[in-house]
Tab-separated table of N, CA and C in Angstrom:
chain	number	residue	atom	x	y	z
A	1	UNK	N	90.850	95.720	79.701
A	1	UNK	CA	91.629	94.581	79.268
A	1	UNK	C	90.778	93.816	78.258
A	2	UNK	N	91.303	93.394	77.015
A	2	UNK	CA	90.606	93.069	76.229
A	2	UNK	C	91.254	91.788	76.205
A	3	UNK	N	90.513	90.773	76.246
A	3	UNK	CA	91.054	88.808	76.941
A	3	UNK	C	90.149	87.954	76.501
A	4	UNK	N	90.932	87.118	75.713
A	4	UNK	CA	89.952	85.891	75.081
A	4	UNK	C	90.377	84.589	76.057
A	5	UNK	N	89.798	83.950	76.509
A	5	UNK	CA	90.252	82.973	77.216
A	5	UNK	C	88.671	81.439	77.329
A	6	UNK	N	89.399	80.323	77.213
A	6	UNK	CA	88.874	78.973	77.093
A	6	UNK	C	88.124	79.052	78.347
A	7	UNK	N	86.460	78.557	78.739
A	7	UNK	CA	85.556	78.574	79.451
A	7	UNK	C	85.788	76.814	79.869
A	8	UNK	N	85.620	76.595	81.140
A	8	UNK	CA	85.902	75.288	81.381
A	8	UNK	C	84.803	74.409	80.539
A	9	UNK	N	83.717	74.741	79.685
A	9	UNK	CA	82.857	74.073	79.609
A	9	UNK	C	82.960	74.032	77.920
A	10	UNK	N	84.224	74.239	77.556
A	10	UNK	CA	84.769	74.283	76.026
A	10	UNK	C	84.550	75.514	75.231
A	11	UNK	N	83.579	76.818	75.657
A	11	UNK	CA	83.486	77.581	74.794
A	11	UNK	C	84.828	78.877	74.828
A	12	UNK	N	85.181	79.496	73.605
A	12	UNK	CA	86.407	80.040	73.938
A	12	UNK	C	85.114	81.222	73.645
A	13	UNK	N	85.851	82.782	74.641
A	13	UNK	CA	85.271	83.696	74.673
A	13	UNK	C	85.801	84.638	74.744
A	14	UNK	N	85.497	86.147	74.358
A	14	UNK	CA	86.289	87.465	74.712
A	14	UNK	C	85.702	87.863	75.618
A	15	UNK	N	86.772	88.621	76.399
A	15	UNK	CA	85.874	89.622	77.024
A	15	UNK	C	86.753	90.588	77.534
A	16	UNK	N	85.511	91.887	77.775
A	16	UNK	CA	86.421	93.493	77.816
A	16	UNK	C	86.336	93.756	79.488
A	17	UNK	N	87.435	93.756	80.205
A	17	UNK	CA	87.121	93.830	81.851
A	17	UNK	C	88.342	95.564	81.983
A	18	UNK	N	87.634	95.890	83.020
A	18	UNK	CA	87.902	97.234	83.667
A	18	UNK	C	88.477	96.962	84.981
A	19	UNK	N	89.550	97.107	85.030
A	19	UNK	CA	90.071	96.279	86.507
A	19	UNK	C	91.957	97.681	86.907
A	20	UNK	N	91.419	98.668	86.672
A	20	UNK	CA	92.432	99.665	86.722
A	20	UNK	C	92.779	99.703	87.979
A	21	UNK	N	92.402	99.316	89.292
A	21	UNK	CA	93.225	98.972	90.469
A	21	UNK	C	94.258	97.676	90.544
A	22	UNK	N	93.120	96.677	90.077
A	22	UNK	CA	93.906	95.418	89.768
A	22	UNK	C	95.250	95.752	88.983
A	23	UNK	N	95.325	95.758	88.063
A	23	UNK	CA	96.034	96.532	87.241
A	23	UNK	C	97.434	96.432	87.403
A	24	UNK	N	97.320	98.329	88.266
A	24	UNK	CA	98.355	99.075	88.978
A	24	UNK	C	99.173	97.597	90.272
A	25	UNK	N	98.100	97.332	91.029
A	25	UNK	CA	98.572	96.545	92.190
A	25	UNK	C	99.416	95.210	91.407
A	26	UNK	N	99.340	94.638	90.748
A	26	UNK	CA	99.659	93.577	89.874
A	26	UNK	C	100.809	93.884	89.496
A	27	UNK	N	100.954	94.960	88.418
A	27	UNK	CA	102.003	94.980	87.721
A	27	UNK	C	103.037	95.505	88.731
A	28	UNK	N	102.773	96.132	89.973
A	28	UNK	CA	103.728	96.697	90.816
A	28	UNK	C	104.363	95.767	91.412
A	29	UNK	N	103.182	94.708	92.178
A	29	UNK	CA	103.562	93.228	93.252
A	29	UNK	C	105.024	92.779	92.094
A	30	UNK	N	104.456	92.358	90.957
A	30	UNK	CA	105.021	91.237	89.956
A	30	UNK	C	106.286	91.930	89.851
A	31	UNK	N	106.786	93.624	89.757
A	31	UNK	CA	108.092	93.884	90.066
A	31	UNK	C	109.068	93.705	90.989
A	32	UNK	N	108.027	93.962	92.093
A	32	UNK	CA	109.279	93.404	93.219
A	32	UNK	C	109.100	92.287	93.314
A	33	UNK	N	108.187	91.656	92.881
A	33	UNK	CA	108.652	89.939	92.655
A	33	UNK	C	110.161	90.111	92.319
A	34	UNK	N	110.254	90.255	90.861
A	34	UNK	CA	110.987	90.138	90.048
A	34	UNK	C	112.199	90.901	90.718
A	35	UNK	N	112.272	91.600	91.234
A	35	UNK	CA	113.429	92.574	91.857
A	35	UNK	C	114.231	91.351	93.248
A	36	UNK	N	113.310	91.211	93.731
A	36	UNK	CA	113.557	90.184	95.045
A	36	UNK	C	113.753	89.171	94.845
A	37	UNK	N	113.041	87.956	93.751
A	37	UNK	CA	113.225	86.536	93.365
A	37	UNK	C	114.618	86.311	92.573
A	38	UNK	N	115.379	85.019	92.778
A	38	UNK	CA	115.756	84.643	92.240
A	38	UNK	C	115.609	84.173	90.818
A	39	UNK	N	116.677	84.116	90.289
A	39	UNK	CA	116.338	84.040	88.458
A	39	UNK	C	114.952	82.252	88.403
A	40	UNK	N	115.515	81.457	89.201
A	40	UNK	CA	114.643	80.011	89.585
A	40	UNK	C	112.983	80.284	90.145
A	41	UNK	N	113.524	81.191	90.737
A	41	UNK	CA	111.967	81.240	91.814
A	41	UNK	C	110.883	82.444	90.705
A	42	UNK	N	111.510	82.652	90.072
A	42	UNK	CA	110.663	83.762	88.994
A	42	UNK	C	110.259	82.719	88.209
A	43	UNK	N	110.785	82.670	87.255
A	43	UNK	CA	110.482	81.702	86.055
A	43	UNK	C	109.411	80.365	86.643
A	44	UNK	N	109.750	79.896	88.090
A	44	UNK	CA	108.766	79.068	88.098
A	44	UNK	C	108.124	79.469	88.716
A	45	UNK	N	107.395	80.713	89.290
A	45	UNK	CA	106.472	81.214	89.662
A	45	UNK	C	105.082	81.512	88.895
A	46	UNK	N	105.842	82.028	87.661
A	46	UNK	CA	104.847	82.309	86.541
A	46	UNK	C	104.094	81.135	86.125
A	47	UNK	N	104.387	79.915	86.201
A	47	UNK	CA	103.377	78.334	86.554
A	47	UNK	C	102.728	78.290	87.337
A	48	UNK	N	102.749	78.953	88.127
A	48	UNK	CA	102.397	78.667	88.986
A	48	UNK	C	100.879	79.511	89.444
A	49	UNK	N	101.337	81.142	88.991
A	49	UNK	CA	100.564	81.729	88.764
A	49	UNK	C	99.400	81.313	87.971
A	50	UNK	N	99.803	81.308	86.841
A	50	UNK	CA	98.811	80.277	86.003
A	50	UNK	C	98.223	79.249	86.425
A	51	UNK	N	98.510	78.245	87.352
A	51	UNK	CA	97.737	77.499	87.818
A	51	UNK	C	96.562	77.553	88.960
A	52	UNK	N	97.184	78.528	89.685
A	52	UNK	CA	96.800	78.987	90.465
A	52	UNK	C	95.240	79.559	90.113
A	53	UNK	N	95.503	80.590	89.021
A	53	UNK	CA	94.596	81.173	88.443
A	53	UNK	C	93.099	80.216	87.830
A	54	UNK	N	94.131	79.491	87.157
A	54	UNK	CA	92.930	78.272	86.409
A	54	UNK	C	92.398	77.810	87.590
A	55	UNK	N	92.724	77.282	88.829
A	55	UNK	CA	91.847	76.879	89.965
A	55	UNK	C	90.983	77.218	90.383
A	56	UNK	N	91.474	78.870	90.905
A	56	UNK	CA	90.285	79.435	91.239
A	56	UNK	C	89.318	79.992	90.334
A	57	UNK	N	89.395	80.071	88.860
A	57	UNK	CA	88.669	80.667	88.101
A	57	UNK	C	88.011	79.290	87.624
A	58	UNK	N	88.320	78.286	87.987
A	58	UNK	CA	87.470	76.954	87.625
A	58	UNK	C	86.321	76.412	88.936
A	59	UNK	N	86.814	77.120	89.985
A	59	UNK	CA	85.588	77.424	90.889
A	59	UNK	C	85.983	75.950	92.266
A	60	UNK	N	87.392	75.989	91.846
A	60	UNK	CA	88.167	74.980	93.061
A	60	UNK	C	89.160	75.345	94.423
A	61	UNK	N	88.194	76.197	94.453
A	61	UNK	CA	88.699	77.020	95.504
A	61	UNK	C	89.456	76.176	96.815
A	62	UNK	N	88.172	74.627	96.983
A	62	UNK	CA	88.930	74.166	98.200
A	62	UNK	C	89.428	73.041	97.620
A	63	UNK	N	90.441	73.231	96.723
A	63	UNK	CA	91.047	71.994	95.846
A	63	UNK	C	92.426	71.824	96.500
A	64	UNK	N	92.989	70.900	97.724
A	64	UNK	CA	94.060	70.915	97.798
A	64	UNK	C	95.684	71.249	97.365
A	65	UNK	N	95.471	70.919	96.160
A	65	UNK	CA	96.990	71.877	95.117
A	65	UNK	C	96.831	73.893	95.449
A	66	UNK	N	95.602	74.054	95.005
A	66	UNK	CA	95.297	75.676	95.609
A	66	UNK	C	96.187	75.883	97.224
A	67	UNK	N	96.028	75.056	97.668
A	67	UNK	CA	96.370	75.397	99.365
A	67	UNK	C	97.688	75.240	99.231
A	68	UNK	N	98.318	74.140	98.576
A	68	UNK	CA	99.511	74.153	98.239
A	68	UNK	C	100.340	75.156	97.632
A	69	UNK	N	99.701	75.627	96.626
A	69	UNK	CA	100.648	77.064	96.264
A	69	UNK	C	100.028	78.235	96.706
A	70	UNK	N	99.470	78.226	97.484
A	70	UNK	CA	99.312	79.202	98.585
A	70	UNK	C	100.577	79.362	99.436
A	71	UNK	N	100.541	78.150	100.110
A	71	UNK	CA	101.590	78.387	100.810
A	71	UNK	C	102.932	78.344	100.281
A	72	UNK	N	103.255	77.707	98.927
A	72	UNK	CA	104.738	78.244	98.219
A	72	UNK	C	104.747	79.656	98.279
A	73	UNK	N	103.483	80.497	97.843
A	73	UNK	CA	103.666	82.070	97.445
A	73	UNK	C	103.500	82.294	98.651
A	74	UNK	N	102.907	82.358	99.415
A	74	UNK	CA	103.469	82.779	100.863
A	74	UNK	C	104.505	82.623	101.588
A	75	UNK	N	105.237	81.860	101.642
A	75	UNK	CA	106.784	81.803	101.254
A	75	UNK	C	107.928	82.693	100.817
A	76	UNK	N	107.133	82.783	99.335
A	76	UNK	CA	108.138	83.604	98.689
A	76	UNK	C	108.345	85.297	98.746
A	77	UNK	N	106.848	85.259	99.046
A	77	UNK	CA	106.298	86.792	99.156
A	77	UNK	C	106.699	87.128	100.635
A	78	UNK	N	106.863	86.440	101.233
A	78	UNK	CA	107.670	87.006	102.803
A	78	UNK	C	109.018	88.167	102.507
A	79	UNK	N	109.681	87.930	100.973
A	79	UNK	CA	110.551	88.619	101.123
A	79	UNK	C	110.369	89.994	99.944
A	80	UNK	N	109.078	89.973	99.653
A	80	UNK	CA	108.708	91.330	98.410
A	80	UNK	C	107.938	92.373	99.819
A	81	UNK	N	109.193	93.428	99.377
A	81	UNK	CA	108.294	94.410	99.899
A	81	UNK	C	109.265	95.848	99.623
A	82	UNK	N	108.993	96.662	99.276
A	82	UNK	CA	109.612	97.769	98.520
A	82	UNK	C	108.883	99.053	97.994
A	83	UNK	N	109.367	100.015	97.204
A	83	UNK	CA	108.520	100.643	96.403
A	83	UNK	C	108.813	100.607	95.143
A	84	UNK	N	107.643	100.909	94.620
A	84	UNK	CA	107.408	101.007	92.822
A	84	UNK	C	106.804	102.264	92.400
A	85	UNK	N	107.567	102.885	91.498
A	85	UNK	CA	106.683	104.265	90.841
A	85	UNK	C	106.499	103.151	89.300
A	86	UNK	N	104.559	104.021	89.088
A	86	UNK	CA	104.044	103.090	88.368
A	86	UNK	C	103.634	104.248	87.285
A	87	UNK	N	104.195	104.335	85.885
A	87	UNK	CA	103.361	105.006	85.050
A	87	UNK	C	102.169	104.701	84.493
A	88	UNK	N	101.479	105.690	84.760
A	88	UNK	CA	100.230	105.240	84.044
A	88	UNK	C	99.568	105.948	82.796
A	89	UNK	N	99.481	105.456	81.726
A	89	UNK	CA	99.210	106.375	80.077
A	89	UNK	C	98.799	105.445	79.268
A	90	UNK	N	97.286	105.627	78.777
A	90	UNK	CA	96.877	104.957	77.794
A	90	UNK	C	95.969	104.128	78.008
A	91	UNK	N	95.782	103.848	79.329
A	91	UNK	CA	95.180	102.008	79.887
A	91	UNK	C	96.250	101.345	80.279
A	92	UNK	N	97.396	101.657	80.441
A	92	UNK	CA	98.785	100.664	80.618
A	92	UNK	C	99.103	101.004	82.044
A	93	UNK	N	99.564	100.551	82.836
A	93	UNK	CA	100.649	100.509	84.066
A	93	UNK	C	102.244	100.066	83.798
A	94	UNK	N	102.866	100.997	84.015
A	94	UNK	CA	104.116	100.855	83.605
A	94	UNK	C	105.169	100.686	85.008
A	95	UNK	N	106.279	99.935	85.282
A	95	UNK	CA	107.353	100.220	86.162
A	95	UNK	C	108.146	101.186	85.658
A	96	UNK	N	108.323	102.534	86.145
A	96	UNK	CA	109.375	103.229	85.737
A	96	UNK	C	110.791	103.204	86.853
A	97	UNK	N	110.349	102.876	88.228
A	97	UNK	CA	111.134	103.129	89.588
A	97	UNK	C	111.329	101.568	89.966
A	98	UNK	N	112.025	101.300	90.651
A	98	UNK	CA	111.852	100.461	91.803
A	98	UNK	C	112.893	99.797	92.803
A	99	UNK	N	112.548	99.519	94.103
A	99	UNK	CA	113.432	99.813	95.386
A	99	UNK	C	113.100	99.038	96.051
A	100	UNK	N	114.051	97.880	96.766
A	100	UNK	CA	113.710	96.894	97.856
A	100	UNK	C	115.042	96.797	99.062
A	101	UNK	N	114.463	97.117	99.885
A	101	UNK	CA	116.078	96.551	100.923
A	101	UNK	C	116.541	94.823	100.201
A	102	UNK	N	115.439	94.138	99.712
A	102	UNK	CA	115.411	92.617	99.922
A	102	UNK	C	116.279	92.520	98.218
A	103	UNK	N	116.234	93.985	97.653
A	103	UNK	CA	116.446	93.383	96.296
A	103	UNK	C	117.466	92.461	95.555
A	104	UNK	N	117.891	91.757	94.966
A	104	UNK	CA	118.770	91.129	95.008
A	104	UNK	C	119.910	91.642	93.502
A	105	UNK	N	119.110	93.126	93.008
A	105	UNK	CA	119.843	93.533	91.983
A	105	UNK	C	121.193	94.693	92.892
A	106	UNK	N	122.311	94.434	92.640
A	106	UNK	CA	123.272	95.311	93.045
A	106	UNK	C	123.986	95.711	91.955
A	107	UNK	N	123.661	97.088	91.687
A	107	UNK	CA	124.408	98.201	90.334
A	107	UNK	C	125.792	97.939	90.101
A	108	UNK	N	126.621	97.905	91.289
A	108	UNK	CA	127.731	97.479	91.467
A	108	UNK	C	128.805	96.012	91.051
A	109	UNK	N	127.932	95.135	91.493
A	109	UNK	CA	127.962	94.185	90.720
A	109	UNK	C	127.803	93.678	89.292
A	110	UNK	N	126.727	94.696	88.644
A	110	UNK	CA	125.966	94.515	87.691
A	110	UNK	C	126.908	95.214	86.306
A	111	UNK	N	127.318	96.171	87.350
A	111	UNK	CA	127.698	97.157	86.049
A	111	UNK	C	129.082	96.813	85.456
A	112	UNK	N	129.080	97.408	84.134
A	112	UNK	CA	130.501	96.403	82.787
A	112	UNK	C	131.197	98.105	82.729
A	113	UNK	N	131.437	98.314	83.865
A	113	UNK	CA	131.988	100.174	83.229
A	113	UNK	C	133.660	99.459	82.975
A	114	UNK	N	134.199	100.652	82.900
A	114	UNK	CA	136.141	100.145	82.293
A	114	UNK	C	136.384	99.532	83.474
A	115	UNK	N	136.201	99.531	84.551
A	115	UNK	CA	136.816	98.693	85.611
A	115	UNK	C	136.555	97.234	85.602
A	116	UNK	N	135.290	96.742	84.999
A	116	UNK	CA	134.161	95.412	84.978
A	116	UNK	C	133.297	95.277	86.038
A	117	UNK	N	133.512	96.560	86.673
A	117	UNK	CA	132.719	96.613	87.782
A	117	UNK	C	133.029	95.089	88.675
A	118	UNK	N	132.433	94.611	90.034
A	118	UNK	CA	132.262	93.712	90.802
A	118	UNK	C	132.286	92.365	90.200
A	119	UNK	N	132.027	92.066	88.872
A	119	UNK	CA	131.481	91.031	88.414
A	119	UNK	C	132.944	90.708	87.611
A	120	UNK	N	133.575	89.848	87.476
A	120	UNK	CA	134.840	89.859	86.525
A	120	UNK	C	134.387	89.024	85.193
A	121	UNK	N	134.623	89.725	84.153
A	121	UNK	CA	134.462	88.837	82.747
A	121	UNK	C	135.438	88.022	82.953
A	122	UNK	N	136.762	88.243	82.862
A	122	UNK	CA	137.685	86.988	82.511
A	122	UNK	C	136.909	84.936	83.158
A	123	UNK	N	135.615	85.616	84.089
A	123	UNK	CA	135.318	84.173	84.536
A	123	UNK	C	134.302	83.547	83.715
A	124	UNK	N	134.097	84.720	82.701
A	124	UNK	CA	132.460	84.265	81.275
A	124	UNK	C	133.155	83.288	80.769
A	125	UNK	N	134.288	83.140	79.574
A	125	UNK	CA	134.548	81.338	79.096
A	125	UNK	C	134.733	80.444	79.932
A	126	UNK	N	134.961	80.002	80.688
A	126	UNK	CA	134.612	78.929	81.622
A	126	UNK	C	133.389	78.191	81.712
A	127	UNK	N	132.771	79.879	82.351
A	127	UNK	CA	131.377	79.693	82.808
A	127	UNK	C	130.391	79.263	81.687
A	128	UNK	N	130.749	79.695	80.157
A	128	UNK	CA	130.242	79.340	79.330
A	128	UNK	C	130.478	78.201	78.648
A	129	UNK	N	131.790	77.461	78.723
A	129	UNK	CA	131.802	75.952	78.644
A	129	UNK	C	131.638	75.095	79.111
A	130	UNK	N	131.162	75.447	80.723
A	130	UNK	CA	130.326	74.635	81.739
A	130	UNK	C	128.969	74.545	81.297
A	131	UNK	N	128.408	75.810	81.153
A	131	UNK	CA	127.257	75.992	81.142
A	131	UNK	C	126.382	75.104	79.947
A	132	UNK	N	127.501	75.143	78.575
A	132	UNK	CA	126.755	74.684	77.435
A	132	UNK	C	127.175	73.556	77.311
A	133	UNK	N	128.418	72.889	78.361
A	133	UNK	CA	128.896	71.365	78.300
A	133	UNK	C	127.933	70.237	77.801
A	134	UNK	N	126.514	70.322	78.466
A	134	UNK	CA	125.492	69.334	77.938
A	134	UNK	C	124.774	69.372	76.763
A	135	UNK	N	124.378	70.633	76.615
A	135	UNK	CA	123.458	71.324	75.032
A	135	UNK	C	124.754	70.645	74.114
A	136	UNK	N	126.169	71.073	73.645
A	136	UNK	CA	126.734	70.783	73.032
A	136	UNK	C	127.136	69.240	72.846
A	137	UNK	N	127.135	68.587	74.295
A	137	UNK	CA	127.420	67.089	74.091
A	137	UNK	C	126.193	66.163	73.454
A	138	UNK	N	124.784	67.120	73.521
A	138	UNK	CA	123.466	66.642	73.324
A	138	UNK	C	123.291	66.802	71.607
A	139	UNK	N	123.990	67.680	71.118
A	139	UNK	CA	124.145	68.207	69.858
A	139	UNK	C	124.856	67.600	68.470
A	140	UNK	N	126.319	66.998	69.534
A	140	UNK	CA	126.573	66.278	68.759
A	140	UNK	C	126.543	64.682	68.419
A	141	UNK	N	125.738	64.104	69.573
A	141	UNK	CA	125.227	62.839	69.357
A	141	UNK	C	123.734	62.964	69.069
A	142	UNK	N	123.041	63.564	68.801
A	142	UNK	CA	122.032	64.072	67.463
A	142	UNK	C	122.420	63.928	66.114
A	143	UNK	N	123.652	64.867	66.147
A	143	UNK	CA	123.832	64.982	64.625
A	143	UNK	C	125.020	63.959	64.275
A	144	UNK	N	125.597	63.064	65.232
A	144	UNK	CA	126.655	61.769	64.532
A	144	UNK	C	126.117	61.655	63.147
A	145	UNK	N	127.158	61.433	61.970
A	145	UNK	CA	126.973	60.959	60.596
A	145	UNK	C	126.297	62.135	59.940
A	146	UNK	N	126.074	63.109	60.342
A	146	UNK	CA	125.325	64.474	59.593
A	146	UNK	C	126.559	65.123	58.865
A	147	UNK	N	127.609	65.025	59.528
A	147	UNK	CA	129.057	66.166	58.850
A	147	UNK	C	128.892	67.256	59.798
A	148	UNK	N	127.634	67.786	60.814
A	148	UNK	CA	127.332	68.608	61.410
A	148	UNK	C	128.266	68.620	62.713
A	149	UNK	N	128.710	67.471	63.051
A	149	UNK	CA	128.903	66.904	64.530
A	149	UNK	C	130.259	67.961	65.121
């Protein structure tokens, strides 16, 4: 892994790390994250991660917030558990597979074949004038007096 990253003590630095277990185990966990989490609990996980990280790599191991998202990801990780086939070519770890009883992706649901599968389009405009009700009301009292509105 070739990683430049800010030293708490201001110097920014590279460095070349060999971590090919880490790796594999990482990129596999972070799938069935992603397979099992909700679209909410993903996106703010990855903060979390990151913070997490800066803690202990800042040497605050017994820093109360650490204990705190400890126990959020322990939490969340109660429900990752599955398998992953992981390619590996180049230095890379790849997801090519992956399988959870917990998963929350269903093909069935998912899929747009001629039937619309499980999921019905006719409910997308709605859902999309709900959805953008605020962006658009935010948009055009921005642009009042532009001609844009």
């Amino acid at each position: 892994m070739d990683h430049v990253e800010d030293r708490i003590v201001g110097l920014k630095v590279r460095d070349l790390y060999e971590v090919p277990a880490a790796t594999i185990l990482l990129t596999a966990h972070a799938e069935l994250e992603k397979l099992v989490g909700t679209i909410h609990q993903n996106r703010f996980k990855r903060g979390l991660d990151e913070q997490w990280a800066f803690l202990v790599y800042a040497g605050l191991w017994y820093e109360p917030l650490r204990e705190d998202l400890d126990a959020y990801m322990n939490s969340v990780n109660e429900q990752v558990t599955g398998e992953i086939t992981i390619r590996l070519y180049k230095g890379r770890a790849s997801a090519v597979a992956r399988s959870s009883p917990n998963a929350l992706y269903d093909q069935a649901l998912a899929s747009f074949g001629e039937s619309g599968g499980l999921f019905s389009q006719q409910s997308s405009p709605g859902f999309i004038e709900l959805w953008s009700l605020q962006t658009r009301m935010a948009y055009r009292i921005r642009n009042r007096g532009t001609g844009d509105a």
